[in-house]
Every structure is written in structure tokens, then in C-alpha cells.
Short mmCIF file of C-alpha atoms in Angstrom, two decimals:
data_model
loop_
_atom_site.label_atom_id
_atom_site.label_comp_id
_atom_site.label_asym_id
_atom_site.label_seq_id
_atom_site.Cartn_x
_atom_site.Cartn_y
_atom_site.Cartn_z
CA UNK R 1 -133.21 -14.12 33.97
CA UNK R 2 -132.79 -11.50 31.21
CA UNK R 3 -132.39 -8.76 33.82
CA UNK R 4 -129.79 -10.78 35.64
CA UNK R 5 -127.73 -11.46 32.44
CA UNK R 6 -127.89 -7.86 31.23
CA UNK R 7 -127.31 -6.10 34.51
CA UNK R 8 -123.87 -5.03 35.63
CA UNK R 9 -122.37 -7.13 38.37
CA UNK R 10 -122.05 -5.41 41.71
CA UNK R 11 -118.70 -3.79 42.30
CA UNK R 12 -116.73 -5.75 44.87
CA UNK R 13 -115.40 -3.92 47.85
CA UNK R 14 -111.67 -3.46 47.99
CA UNK R 15 -110.24 -6.28 50.05
CA UNK R 16 -107.97 -5.53 52.91
CA UNK R 17 -104.84 -7.48 53.73
CA UNK R 18 -106.69 -9.56 56.27
CA UNK R 19 -109.43 -10.64 53.78
CA UNK R 20 -107.22 -11.28 50.72
CA UNK R 21 -106.83 -14.89 49.61
CA UNK R 22 -103.30 -16.28 49.65
CA UNK R 23 -101.46 -16.35 46.31
CA UNK R 24 -101.78 -19.56 44.30
CA UNK R 25 -98.06 -19.85 43.48
CA UNK R 26 -96.81 -23.43 43.53
CA UNK R 27 -94.66 -24.24 46.49
CA UNK R 28 -91.85 -26.72 46.65
CA UNK R 29 -94.01 -29.01 48.78
CA UNK R 30 -96.91 -29.02 46.28
CA UNK R 31 -94.54 -29.65 43.38
CA UNK R 32 -92.90 -32.53 45.25
CA UNK R 33 -96.32 -34.01 46.03
CA UNK R 34 -97.29 -33.84 42.35
CA UNK R 35 -94.03 -35.51 41.35
CA UNK R 36 -94.55 -38.31 43.88
CA UNK R 37 -98.11 -38.84 42.62
CA UNK R 38 -96.87 -39.08 39.04
CA UNK R 39 -94.08 -41.51 39.93
CA UNK R 40 -96.52 -43.74 41.81
CA UNK R 41 -99.14 -43.66 39.02
CA UNK R 42 -96.79 -44.41 36.10
CA UNK R 43 -96.03 -48.08 36.94
CA UNK R 44 -99.74 -48.79 37.32
CA UNK R 45 -100.39 -47.42 33.84
CA UNK R 46 -97.58 -49.55 32.42
CA UNK R 47 -99.00 -52.69 34.02
CA UNK R 48 -102.40 -52.01 32.49
CA UNK R 49 -100.78 -51.62 29.07
CA UNK R 50 -98.92 -54.93 29.39
CA UNK R 51 -101.95 -56.91 30.45
CA UNK R 52 -104.49 -54.92 28.43
CA UNK R 53 -106.02 -56.23 25.24
CA UNK R 54 -106.50 -59.87 24.45
CA UNK R 55 -104.67 -61.25 21.42
CA UNK R 56 -106.49 -60.96 18.13
CA UNK R 57 -108.00 -64.25 16.99
CA UNK R 58 -106.94 -65.72 13.65
CA UNK R 59 -109.27 -65.22 10.72
CA UNK R 60 -111.51 -68.17 9.94
CA UNK R 61 -110.34 -70.55 7.20
CA UNK R 62 -113.27 -69.55 4.98
CA UNK R 63 -111.76 -66.04 4.56
CA UNK R 64 -108.45 -67.43 3.34
CA UNK R 65 -107.61 -66.04 -0.11
CA UNK R 66 -105.35 -68.97 -1.06
CA UNK R 67 -107.09 -71.91 -2.65
CA UNK R 68 -106.55 -75.32 -1.13
CA UNK R 69 -103.46 -76.96 -2.60
CA UNK R 70 -101.97 -73.66 -3.82
CA UNK R 71 -98.20 -73.32 -3.67
CA UNK R 72 -96.63 -71.22 -0.96
CA UNK R 73 -93.49 -69.19 -1.47
CA UNK R 74 -90.70 -69.79 1.00
CA UNK R 75 -88.56 -66.73 1.64
CA UNK R 76 -85.12 -67.46 3.01
CA UNK R 77 -82.60 -64.91 4.25
CA UNK R 78 -79.71 -64.20 1.90
CA UNK R 79 -76.16 -64.42 3.14
CA UNK R 80 -74.67 -61.82 0.79
CA UNK R 81 -75.98 -58.99 -1.32
CA UNK R 82 -73.88 -56.83 -3.62
CA UNK R 83 -74.85 -53.77 -5.59
CA UNK R 84 -72.30 -52.37 -8.03
CA UNK R 85 -72.40 -48.69 -8.83
CA UNK R 86 -70.49 -47.86 -11.92
CA UNK R 87 -68.64 -48.26 -14.13
CA UNK R 88 -66.58 -45.11 -14.02
CA UNK R 89 -63.63 -44.25 -16.26
CA UNK R 90 -61.24 -43.74 -13.32
CA UNK R 91 -61.01 -44.26 -9.58
CA UNK R 92 -61.12 -40.47 -9.10
CA UNK R 93 -64.38 -40.26 -11.10
CA UNK R 94 -65.90 -42.99 -8.91
CA UNK R 95 -64.75 -41.10 -5.81
CA UNK R 96 -66.19 -37.80 -7.03
CA UNK R 97 -69.52 -39.50 -7.63
CA UNK R 98 -69.41 -41.04 -4.15
CA UNK R 99 -68.75 -37.71 -2.43
CA UNK R 100 -71.93 -36.25 -3.96
CA UNK R 101 -74.02 -39.43 -3.84
CA UNK R 102 -77.43 -39.74 -2.24
CA UNK R 103 -75.98 -42.13 0.33
CA UNK R 104 -73.45 -39.59 1.55
CA UNK R 105 -75.12 -36.22 0.85
CA UNK R 106 -78.80 -37.12 0.64
CA UNK R 107 -81.76 -34.99 -0.17
CA UNK R 108 -84.14 -33.75 2.49
CA UNK R 109 -86.32 -35.24 3.98
CA UNK R 110 -85.15 -38.75 3.02
CA UNK R 111 -81.40 -38.47 3.23
CA UNK R 112 -78.56 -38.64 3.74
CA UNK R 113 -78.50 -42.38 4.40
CA UNK R 114 -74.98 -42.69 5.82
CA UNK R 115 -73.18 -39.34 5.93
CA UNK R 116 -70.20 -40.93 7.73
CA UNK R 117 -69.63 -43.63 5.10
CA UNK R 118 -66.13 -43.93 3.70
CA UNK R 119 -65.89 -43.61 -0.07
CA UNK R 120 -63.83 -46.25 -1.86
CA UNK R 121 -63.37 -47.43 -5.43
CA UNK R 122 -62.33 -50.79 -6.83
CA UNK R 123 -61.40 -51.90 -10.33
CA UNK R 124 -63.83 -53.85 -12.50
CA UNK R 125 -61.97 -54.75 -15.66
CA UNK R 126 -60.64 -51.52 -17.19
CA UNK R 127 -63.11 -49.37 -15.23
CA UNK R 128 -63.99 -48.68 -11.57
CA UNK R 129 -66.98 -49.10 -9.30
CA UNK R 130 -67.90 -46.88 -6.38
CA UNK R 131 -68.29 -48.30 -2.86
CA UNK R 132 -69.40 -46.35 0.23
CA UNK R 133 -69.60 -48.08 3.62
CA UNK R 134 -69.35 -47.34 7.34
CA UNK R 135 -68.05 -50.64 8.80
CA UNK R 136 -64.29 -51.01 9.05
CA UNK R 137 -64.57 -54.52 7.59
CA UNK R 138 -65.69 -53.00 4.29
CA UNK R 139 -62.16 -51.69 3.72
CA UNK R 140 -60.91 -55.28 3.78
CA UNK R 141 -63.53 -56.24 1.20
CA UNK R 142 -62.45 -53.43 -1.12
CA UNK R 143 -58.76 -54.14 -0.47
CA UNK R 144 -59.29 -57.78 -1.53
CA UNK R 145 -60.66 -56.47 -4.84
CA UNK R 146 -57.58 -54.27 -5.34
CA UNK R 147 -59.46 -51.10 -4.43
CA UNK R 148 -58.53 -47.80 -2.87
CA UNK R 149 -59.81 -45.25 -0.34
CA UNK R 150 -61.01 -41.95 -1.77
CA UNK R 151 -59.42 -38.70 -0.68
CA UNK R 152 -61.28 -35.55 -1.72
CA UNK R 153 -59.42 -32.29 -2.29
CA UNK R 154 -55.99 -33.85 -1.78
CA UNK R 155 -53.78 -30.79 -1.30
CA UNK R 156 -50.63 -32.74 -2.22
CA UNK R 157 -52.16 -33.15 -5.68
CA UNK R 158 -53.42 -29.61 -6.26
CA UNK R 159 -56.81 -30.25 -4.55
CA UNK R 160 -57.67 -33.07 -6.95
CA UNK R 161 -59.58 -36.15 -5.89
CA UNK R 162 -57.23 -39.08 -5.40
CA UNK R 163 -57.63 -42.70 -4.39
CA UNK R 164 -55.00 -44.23 -2.09
CA UNK R 165 -54.51 -48.01 -2.17
CA UNK R 166 -55.75 -49.84 0.92
CA UNK R 167 -52.96 -51.82 2.58
#
């Protein structure tokens, strides 16, 4: 065995055209056959996934961490949630904050949250709150509060940030 592993393999004779093996390049027919085989096998795999594992059984009552008679918390969906961001001294200050906010600009890898959100501001007493939203209906909400739509780098006002009332 040692002689066989250490010895040089015999030199093959140079093949002639008649003894050469054909090239192993894929042909259109072999590629089509492989595609057909894949297409036919895929639905079978999907069926086995759908009907695969049995549902997991519920844990026995003895493993329950709640004591008998303990209160349970009922969680109900809320109809409305509002988060105010502010107050700011002016509508323009609220707008400037919105344009650079995490929601609009973000910070990699977590943001931005909604880069297409429209920045708006609405009054809250003598000050303003920022509001940034993508749905068109949000403009109606801000308009009802007497708010405005932010316009960054308004060239008619020397590239200042302005806030145009929503009509």
C-alpha cells in the first residue's frame, strides 16, 4: 500500500479525437429538464410543510405559574393614541426639529422610521408641538388644531423654515 501511495501515477497516453470524452457543458435540454424537475418537486415540498408537524400540546395545569384564583389582566385595544413632541417656541422651531428627527432622518441601522412623513406643527397654548405623519388624513387632524405644514428652506423667505397654514 505504501508503494502504491508514494509511487507516481502512470502517465496517460495522449487521447485522440476519437477517444476524447464529450465536453460536460450544460445543454439547453439538460437545463430545461432540471427546471422541470424543480418545478415538479416544489409543490410536493410545500405540501409536506403544510401537513408536517402536529400541533404542540398545551402545558399541563400543574406547570401553570398563576395560582388558583389569581386575577388576570385584560388587555383591550385602544382607539386613539397621541404623543406630543414639544413644546417649541415657534412653529419654525418645531419644523426644524421635525426635519432632523429620528422619525424622518433616522440613525443606522434602526432608522429612519418614516422618511416620507410630512412635517407639521400645531399650537399648544403659546407654544407649538411637532407632528410628522404619512397619511393624508393627518393633515386634517393638524388643521383642526389650527396647525400648519412645514416648508424647509423656503426661498421666498430667504431659505428660512416656514410653516404654511393648512386649509
